[in-house]
Short mmCIF file of C-alpha atoms in Angstrom, two decimals:
data_model
loop_
_atom_site.label_atom_id
_atom_site.label_comp_id
_atom_site.label_asym_id
_atom_site.label_seq_id
_atom_site.Cartn_x
_atom_site.Cartn_y
_atom_site.Cartn_z
CA MET A 1 7.36 31.13 -33.56
CA SER A 2 4.00 30.73 -31.85
CA ARG A 3 2.23 30.75 -35.23
CA ILE A 4 4.43 27.90 -36.44
CA ILE A 5 3.71 25.92 -33.27
CA ASN A 6 -0.05 26.42 -33.69
CA ILE A 7 -0.15 25.07 -37.27
CA PRO A 8 -0.31 21.35 -36.27
CA ALA A 9 -3.16 22.09 -33.83
CA LYS A 10 -5.34 23.21 -36.74
CA VAL A 11 -5.22 19.70 -38.20
CA GLY A 12 -5.82 17.92 -34.88
CA LEU A 13 -2.22 17.59 -33.71
CA ASN A 14 -0.91 19.13 -30.52
CA LEU A 15 2.64 19.43 -29.27
CA GLN A 16 2.42 16.38 -27.03
CA ILE A 17 1.35 14.16 -29.94
CA VAL A 18 4.25 15.42 -32.06
CA LYS A 19 6.68 14.83 -29.19
CA THR A 20 5.32 11.32 -28.66
CA ALA A 21 5.74 10.39 -32.32
CA PHE A 22 9.24 11.85 -32.42
CA ALA A 23 10.33 10.10 -29.20
CA ALA A 24 8.99 6.74 -30.44
CA ALA A 25 10.72 7.08 -33.81
CA LEU A 26 14.00 8.18 -32.24
CA SER A 27 13.87 5.31 -29.73
CA TRP A 28 13.33 2.79 -32.53
CA PHE A 29 16.19 4.28 -34.56
CA VAL A 30 18.66 4.26 -31.66
CA ALA A 31 17.71 0.75 -30.58
CA SER A 32 17.70 -0.83 -34.04
CA SER A 33 20.31 1.09 -36.04
CA LEU A 34 22.85 2.17 -33.44
CA LEU A 35 22.56 -0.56 -30.81
CA HIS A 36 21.32 -3.34 -33.11
CA SER A 37 18.72 -4.44 -30.60
CA GLU A 38 16.61 -7.48 -31.37
CA TYR A 39 13.53 -5.92 -29.75
CA PRO A 40 13.50 -2.21 -30.73
CA TYR A 41 9.71 -2.01 -30.42
CA PHE A 42 9.99 -2.13 -26.62
CA ALA A 43 11.92 1.13 -26.70
CA ALA A 44 9.29 2.75 -28.92
CA VAL A 45 6.44 1.52 -26.70
CA ALA A 46 8.20 2.84 -23.60
CA ALA A 47 8.64 6.24 -25.26
CA ILE A 48 4.97 6.42 -26.25
CA ILE A 49 3.82 5.67 -22.70
CA THR A 50 6.37 7.94 -21.02
CA VAL A 51 5.72 11.21 -22.89
CA GLN A 52 3.32 13.18 -20.66
CA VAL A 53 2.17 16.79 -20.34
CA THR A 54 5.03 17.84 -18.06
CA VAL A 55 8.60 16.64 -17.61
CA ALA A 56 7.83 15.69 -14.00
CA ASP A 57 4.94 13.51 -15.18
CA SER A 58 7.23 11.86 -17.72
CA VAL A 59 9.83 11.13 -15.04
CA ASN A 60 7.17 9.61 -12.79
CA LYS A 61 5.75 7.52 -15.63
CA ALA A 62 9.23 6.33 -16.65
CA THR A 63 10.05 5.36 -13.06
CA GLN A 64 6.81 3.45 -12.69
CA ARG A 65 7.33 1.57 -15.93
CA ILE A 66 10.96 0.67 -15.26
CA VAL A 67 10.27 -0.50 -11.70
CA GLY A 68 7.26 -2.50 -12.89
CA ILE A 69 9.20 -4.19 -15.67
CA ILE A 70 12.12 -5.08 -13.42
CA GLY A 71 9.68 -6.50 -10.88
CA GLY A 72 7.85 -8.54 -13.51
CA VAL A 73 11.09 -9.86 -14.99
CA LEU A 74 12.41 -10.91 -11.59
CA VAL A 75 9.20 -12.77 -10.75
CA SER A 76 9.20 -14.63 -14.09
CA MET A 77 12.91 -15.44 -13.90
CA LEU A 78 12.60 -16.81 -10.37
CA LEU A 79 9.44 -18.83 -10.93
CA GLY A 80 9.07 -19.21 -14.69
CA HIS A 81 11.54 -22.05 -15.16
CA TRP A 82 9.30 -24.24 -13.00
CA PHE A 83 6.35 -23.87 -15.36
CA GLN A 84 5.41 -24.36 -18.98
CA VAL A 85 3.37 -21.62 -20.62
CA GLY A 86 -0.30 -22.27 -20.04
CA ALA A 87 -3.43 -20.95 -18.39
CA PHE A 88 -2.44 -22.17 -14.93
CA SER A 89 1.13 -20.83 -15.08
CA ILE A 90 -0.08 -17.47 -16.38
CA PHE A 91 -2.60 -17.28 -13.54
CA PHE A 92 -0.01 -18.22 -10.93
CA ILE A 93 2.78 -15.91 -12.14
CA ILE A 94 0.51 -12.87 -12.48
CA LEU A 95 -1.11 -13.61 -9.12
CA ILE A 96 2.26 -13.79 -7.35
CA GLY A 97 3.73 -10.80 -9.16
CA MET A 98 0.81 -8.47 -8.54
CA GLY A 99 0.41 -9.73 -4.98
CA ILE A 100 4.03 -8.92 -4.12
CA ALA A 101 3.77 -5.48 -5.73
CA LYS A 102 0.54 -4.79 -3.85
CA ALA A 103 2.08 -5.94 -0.57
CA LEU A 104 4.96 -3.52 -1.13
CA ARG A 105 2.35 -0.74 -1.61
CA MET A 106 3.49 0.09 -5.09
CA ASN A 107 1.67 2.46 -7.43
CA PRO A 108 -1.26 0.87 -9.36
CA GLN A 109 0.60 1.63 -12.61
CA ILE A 110 3.60 -0.34 -11.37
CA ILE A 111 1.41 -3.26 -10.30
CA SER A 112 -0.14 -3.47 -13.79
CA GLN A 113 3.30 -3.28 -15.40
CA VAL A 114 4.55 -6.12 -13.19
CA ALA A 115 1.71 -8.30 -14.48
CA ILE A 116 2.38 -7.43 -18.14
CA SER A 117 6.12 -8.04 -17.86
CA SER A 118 5.63 -11.30 -15.99
CA LEU A 119 3.34 -12.55 -18.76
CA LEU A 120 5.64 -11.53 -21.64
CA VAL A 121 8.78 -12.92 -20.06
CA LEU A 122 7.00 -16.17 -19.24
CA ALA A 123 5.70 -16.44 -22.81
CA PHE A 124 8.84 -15.47 -24.72
CA GLY A 125 11.72 -15.64 -22.27
CA GLN A 126 12.01 -19.38 -22.30
CA ALA A 127 12.23 -19.56 -26.09
CA LYS A 128 14.54 -16.56 -26.64
CA GLU A 129 17.67 -16.23 -24.54
CA GLY A 130 18.28 -12.73 -23.26
CA TYR A 131 14.70 -11.61 -23.80
CA ALA A 132 14.21 -10.47 -20.18
CA TYR A 133 17.38 -8.35 -20.14
CA GLU A 134 16.58 -6.88 -23.54
CA ARG A 135 13.13 -5.87 -22.31
CA ILE A 136 14.60 -4.00 -19.33
CA PHE A 137 17.27 -2.31 -21.45
CA GLU A 138 14.88 -1.23 -24.21
CA THR A 139 12.41 0.15 -21.69
CA ILE A 140 15.10 2.22 -19.98
CA LEU A 141 16.30 3.48 -23.37
CA GLY A 142 12.83 4.48 -24.60
CA SER A 143 11.91 6.10 -21.29
CA ALA A 144 15.12 8.12 -21.18
CA ILE A 145 14.63 9.36 -24.75
CA ALA A 146 11.03 10.30 -23.96
CA VAL A 147 12.02 12.30 -20.85
CA LEU A 148 14.78 14.14 -22.76
CA THR A 149 12.41 14.86 -25.64
CA ASN A 150 9.84 16.33 -23.30
CA ALA A 151 12.43 18.40 -21.45
CA LEU A 152 14.41 19.77 -24.40
CA ILE A 153 11.87 20.26 -27.20
CA ILE A 154 9.60 23.23 -26.47
CA PRO A 155 8.98 22.32 -22.81
CA GLN A 156 5.63 23.33 -21.39
CA ASN A 157 5.72 26.66 -19.55
CA ALA A 158 2.57 27.25 -17.51
CA VAL A 159 3.72 30.60 -16.08
CA PRO A 160 1.77 32.64 -18.68
CA GLU A 161 -1.36 30.70 -17.72
CA ILE A 162 -0.76 31.63 -14.08
CA GLU A 163 -0.50 35.29 -15.05
CA ARG A 164 -3.82 35.10 -16.89
CA SER A 165 -5.39 33.36 -13.90
CA ILE A 166 -4.19 36.09 -11.55
CA MET A 167 -5.63 38.79 -13.79
CA THR A 168 -9.00 36.99 -13.89
CA PHE A 169 -8.92 36.30 -10.17
CA SER A 170 -8.09 39.88 -9.16
CA LYS A 171 -10.73 41.36 -11.46
CA LEU A 172 -13.34 39.01 -10.06
CA CYS A 173 -12.31 40.01 -6.51
CA SER A 174 -12.79 43.65 -7.47
CA ASN A 175 -16.13 43.10 -9.22
CA THR A 176 -17.49 40.91 -6.42
CA LEU A 177 -16.57 43.44 -3.76
CA THR A 178 -18.09 46.27 -5.78
CA ASN A 179 -21.31 44.34 -6.32
CA LEU A 180 -21.62 43.75 -2.58
CA THR A 181 -22.55 47.42 -2.20
CA ALA A 182 -26.03 46.38 -3.40
CA LEU A 183 -26.52 44.92 0.08
CA LEU A 184 -26.41 48.48 1.43
CA ASP A 185 -29.71 49.23 -0.29
CA MET A 186 -31.92 49.46 2.76
CA THR A 187 -35.01 50.63 0.86
CA GLY A 188 -35.58 47.70 -1.49
CA THR A 189 -38.29 45.18 -0.65
CA LYS A 190 -36.38 42.23 -2.12
CA ARG A 191 -33.47 41.24 0.08
CA LYS A 192 -30.22 40.24 -1.59
CA THR A 193 -27.44 38.06 -0.25
CA ASP A 194 -24.93 37.94 -3.16
CA ARG A 195 -23.92 34.51 -1.91
CA SER A 196 -23.73 33.16 -5.48
CA GLU A 197 -21.16 35.80 -6.49
CA VAL A 198 -18.96 35.00 -3.51
CA ASP A 199 -19.27 31.28 -4.26
CA ALA A 200 -18.13 31.99 -7.83
CA LEU A 201 -15.13 33.87 -6.41
CA ILE A 202 -14.23 30.90 -4.22
CA LYS A 203 -14.36 28.59 -7.25
CA GLU A 204 -12.09 30.98 -9.15
CA ALA A 205 -9.64 30.87 -6.24
CA GLU A 206 -9.60 27.06 -6.43
CA LYS A 207 -9.08 27.21 -10.20
CA CYS A 208 -6.16 29.61 -9.78
CA ARG A 209 -4.60 27.35 -7.16
CA LYS A 210 -4.84 24.36 -9.53
CA ALA A 211 -3.17 26.41 -12.27
CA LEU A 212 -0.35 27.20 -9.85
CA ASP A 213 0.10 23.51 -9.01
CA LEU A 214 0.32 22.71 -12.73
CA ALA A 215 2.87 25.48 -13.26
CA GLU A 216 5.03 24.20 -10.42
CA GLN A 217 4.80 20.72 -11.91
CA SER A 218 5.77 22.00 -15.37
CA LEU A 219 9.03 23.52 -14.05
CA LYS A 220 10.09 20.43 -12.14
CA TYR A 221 13.01 18.58 -13.81
CA ASN A 222 12.91 21.22 -16.56
CA PRO A 223 16.42 22.63 -17.15
CA LEU A 224 15.34 25.03 -19.90
CA LEU A 225 12.85 26.86 -17.67
CA THR A 226 14.99 27.30 -14.55
CA HIS A 227 14.86 31.08 -14.97
CA GLU A 228 11.07 30.99 -14.56
CA ARG A 229 11.15 29.56 -11.04
CA GLU A 230 11.78 32.87 -9.29
CA ARG A 231 8.98 34.43 -11.30
CA LEU A 232 6.66 31.59 -10.31
CA ASN A 233 7.54 32.11 -6.63
CA GLN A 234 6.50 35.76 -6.93
CA LEU A 235 3.23 34.84 -8.61
CA ALA A 236 2.55 32.24 -5.92
CA LYS A 237 2.83 35.00 -3.29
CA SER A 238 0.34 37.09 -5.24
CA ILE A 239 -2.11 34.18 -5.36
CA ARG A 240 -1.82 33.74 -1.60
CA GLN A 241 -2.57 37.44 -1.13
CA LEU A 242 -5.65 37.18 -3.38
CA GLU A 243 -6.82 34.10 -1.48
CA SER A 244 -6.57 36.13 1.71
CA ILE A 245 -8.55 38.94 0.05
CA THR A 246 -11.22 36.37 -0.85
CA ILE A 247 -11.54 35.44 2.82
CA GLN A 248 -12.02 39.12 3.73
CA ILE A 249 -14.67 39.50 1.02
CA ARG A 250 -16.58 36.55 2.45
CA GLY A 251 -16.52 38.28 5.84
CA ILE A 252 -17.72 41.55 4.34
CA ARG A 253 -20.63 39.79 2.64
CA ARG A 254 -21.74 38.23 5.90
CA SER A 255 -21.52 41.55 7.74
CA LEU A 256 -23.42 43.38 5.00
CA ALA A 257 -26.10 40.68 4.97
CA ASP A 258 -26.48 41.01 8.76
CA LEU A 259 -26.65 44.77 8.42
CA GLN A 260 -29.34 44.47 5.76
CA LEU A 261 -31.43 42.17 7.95
CA ASN A 262 -31.45 44.80 10.67
CA GLN A 263 -34.59 46.73 9.80
CA HIS A 264 -33.77 49.45 12.32
CA SER A 265 -30.07 49.95 11.72
CA GLY A 266 -30.38 53.69 12.13
CA LEU A 267 -27.87 54.39 9.34
CA GLU A 268 -28.22 57.71 7.60
CA GLN A 269 -28.14 57.68 3.79
CA THR A 270 -25.12 59.97 3.87
CA TYR A 271 -23.14 57.39 5.84
CA VAL A 272 -24.38 54.59 3.59
CA GLU A 273 -23.01 56.42 0.54
CA ARG A 274 -19.72 57.03 2.32
CA LEU A 275 -19.45 53.33 3.15
CA LYS A 276 -20.21 52.43 -0.47
CA ARG A 277 -17.36 54.66 -1.63
CA ALA A 278 -15.01 52.96 0.82
CA VAL A 279 -15.99 49.52 -0.49
CA GLU A 280 -15.62 50.58 -4.14
CA ALA A 281 -12.25 52.25 -3.51
CA THR A 282 -10.99 49.08 -1.80
CA ALA A 283 -12.26 47.00 -4.73
CA SER A 284 -10.10 49.12 -7.04
CA CYS A 285 -7.07 48.08 -4.99
CA ALA A 286 -7.70 44.41 -5.74
CA ALA A 287 -7.84 45.02 -9.51
CA ALA A 288 -4.74 47.25 -9.43
CA TYR A 289 -2.91 44.66 -7.33
CA GLY A 290 -3.53 41.89 -9.86
CA LEU A 291 -2.41 44.08 -12.75
CA PHE A 292 0.80 45.06 -10.99
CA SER A 293 1.52 41.47 -9.96
CA VAL A 294 1.53 40.42 -13.61
CA HIS A 295 2.92 43.59 -15.20
CA ALA A 296 5.15 45.29 -12.64
CA THR A 297 5.67 48.53 -14.55
CA GLU A 298 6.27 51.88 -12.90
CA GLU A 299 2.90 53.13 -14.13
CA ASN A 300 1.06 50.16 -12.61
CA ARG A 301 2.95 50.63 -9.35
CA LYS A 302 1.83 54.26 -9.18
CA ASN A 303 -1.75 53.25 -9.98
CA LEU A 304 -1.69 50.68 -7.19
CA ASN A 305 -0.26 53.16 -4.69
CA ALA A 306 -2.88 55.74 -5.69
CA ALA A 307 -5.67 53.18 -5.26
CA VAL A 308 -4.35 52.23 -1.82
CA LEU A 309 -4.18 55.86 -0.68
CA GLN A 310 -7.71 56.51 -1.97
CA ALA A 311 -9.09 53.44 -0.19
CA LEU A 312 -7.39 54.38 3.07
CA ALA A 313 -8.80 57.91 2.83
CA GLU A 314 -12.36 56.65 2.27
CA GLN A 315 -12.07 54.17 5.11
CA GLU A 316 -10.75 56.92 7.38
CA ARG A 317 -13.80 59.05 6.60
CA CYS A 318 -16.07 56.18 7.59
CA LEU A 319 -14.16 55.74 10.86
CA ASP A 320 -14.35 59.46 11.65
CA ASN A 321 -18.15 59.34 11.43
CA LEU A 322 -18.58 56.02 13.18
CA GLN A 323 -19.65 57.70 16.42
CA HIS A 324 -22.92 58.71 14.72
CA VAL A 325 -23.95 55.04 14.48
CA GLY A 326 -26.14 54.53 17.50
CA LEU A 327 -27.22 50.87 17.70
CA PRO A 328 -24.59 48.45 19.10
CA ALA A 329 -25.48 45.73 16.57
CA THR A 330 -25.08 48.16 13.67
CA LEU A 331 -21.84 49.47 15.12
CA ARG A 332 -20.52 45.92 15.35
CA ASP A 333 -21.36 45.16 11.70
CA ILE A 334 -19.89 48.42 10.42
CA GLY A 335 -16.73 47.86 12.47
CA SER A 336 -16.38 44.36 11.05
CA ILE A 337 -16.77 45.65 7.49
CA LEU A 338 -14.18 48.38 7.97
CA THR A 339 -11.77 45.92 9.58
CA ASP A 340 -12.02 43.57 6.60
CA LEU A 341 -11.63 46.47 4.16
CA GLY A 342 -8.50 47.52 5.99
CA ARG A 343 -7.10 44.01 5.77
CA ILE A 344 -7.69 43.93 2.01
CA VAL A 345 -5.74 47.15 1.60
CA SER A 346 -2.94 45.67 3.72
CA GLU A 347 -2.79 42.63 1.41
CA THR A 348 -2.57 44.75 -1.73
CA ASP A 349 0.08 46.99 -0.16
CA SER A 350 2.32 44.05 0.81
CA PRO A 351 6.10 44.66 0.79
CA HIS A 352 7.02 41.90 -1.68
CA ILE A 353 5.11 43.65 -4.46
CA ASN A 354 7.19 46.78 -4.17
CA SER A 355 10.50 44.92 -4.17
CA GLU A 356 10.56 41.48 -5.83
CA ALA A 357 8.04 42.14 -8.57
CA THR A 358 9.80 45.30 -9.69
CA GLU A 359 13.14 43.48 -9.83
CA ALA A 360 11.58 40.69 -11.92
CA LYS A 361 10.71 43.14 -14.67
#
């Protein structure tokens, strides 16, 4: 099925273009052949404008267009019979129509539509009886057909994109945390901060959040994808957990940078290696968490649990030897790092993963 859908894209056509053409043609057919409308092109134009990426966007666009047209028609019907068509009357009608819409704090799209409808009704309404009513009816017809076309013909499902975003996000969390161990190199002459890697992680978090917003939008007013809403709620929880992990990683970077700046930290190499293992083991939890969030199989659950146990064990070893750290400033930084590592493990071992995600699969 996916191969068939991808064929038009190879020649420059995507699904939205196909839907737009179909909705316009169907609107024209219904208006002209079945309802014998005198102005079927208004229905087709409304359909073209209304078809958007998501059903929710189509509903919003249809609402804006219908409200704008009704507003423009009312203005022209109330004031138009006092004027003949000309430059002054066009100026006055559009000025009044847009001014009223602006005063009512309507959407800019509605304000523009009020102006267009006022102009057309003023120009043609006086010569053709029933033009104004036909324009409203045809617009409602075309908009309704466009919304139904968008909702019922291969509706957009952004959930798979969210799953890919979570996989990318969790892997980047794991890689960034692992790379932060370079800050524990106390012997190098060139000091590192790894700020750029953490900044890249923050941007990935923002990208994942935008993908989630699009997915939520794609399921709104979409009757064929109702079953995906529970799945999306579970993925949204996973994204929130990863965002929290990102905050902990930022804290770890700052603590490691402070620790590196302390030329006389007094840390033994043995403890440094132990701390590195704790950081790397915790990083593995982030990657395993993302994989299980997307593919909640029994094997992935066991891998996540094993990663959590390993990270807790490594962190416990660091805590057991914490008394050997002499300097208060160093002790503070190490304590902060271990606290953030513990919080990351808590996020990846959250209860909803063990219950809801397993049920979803």
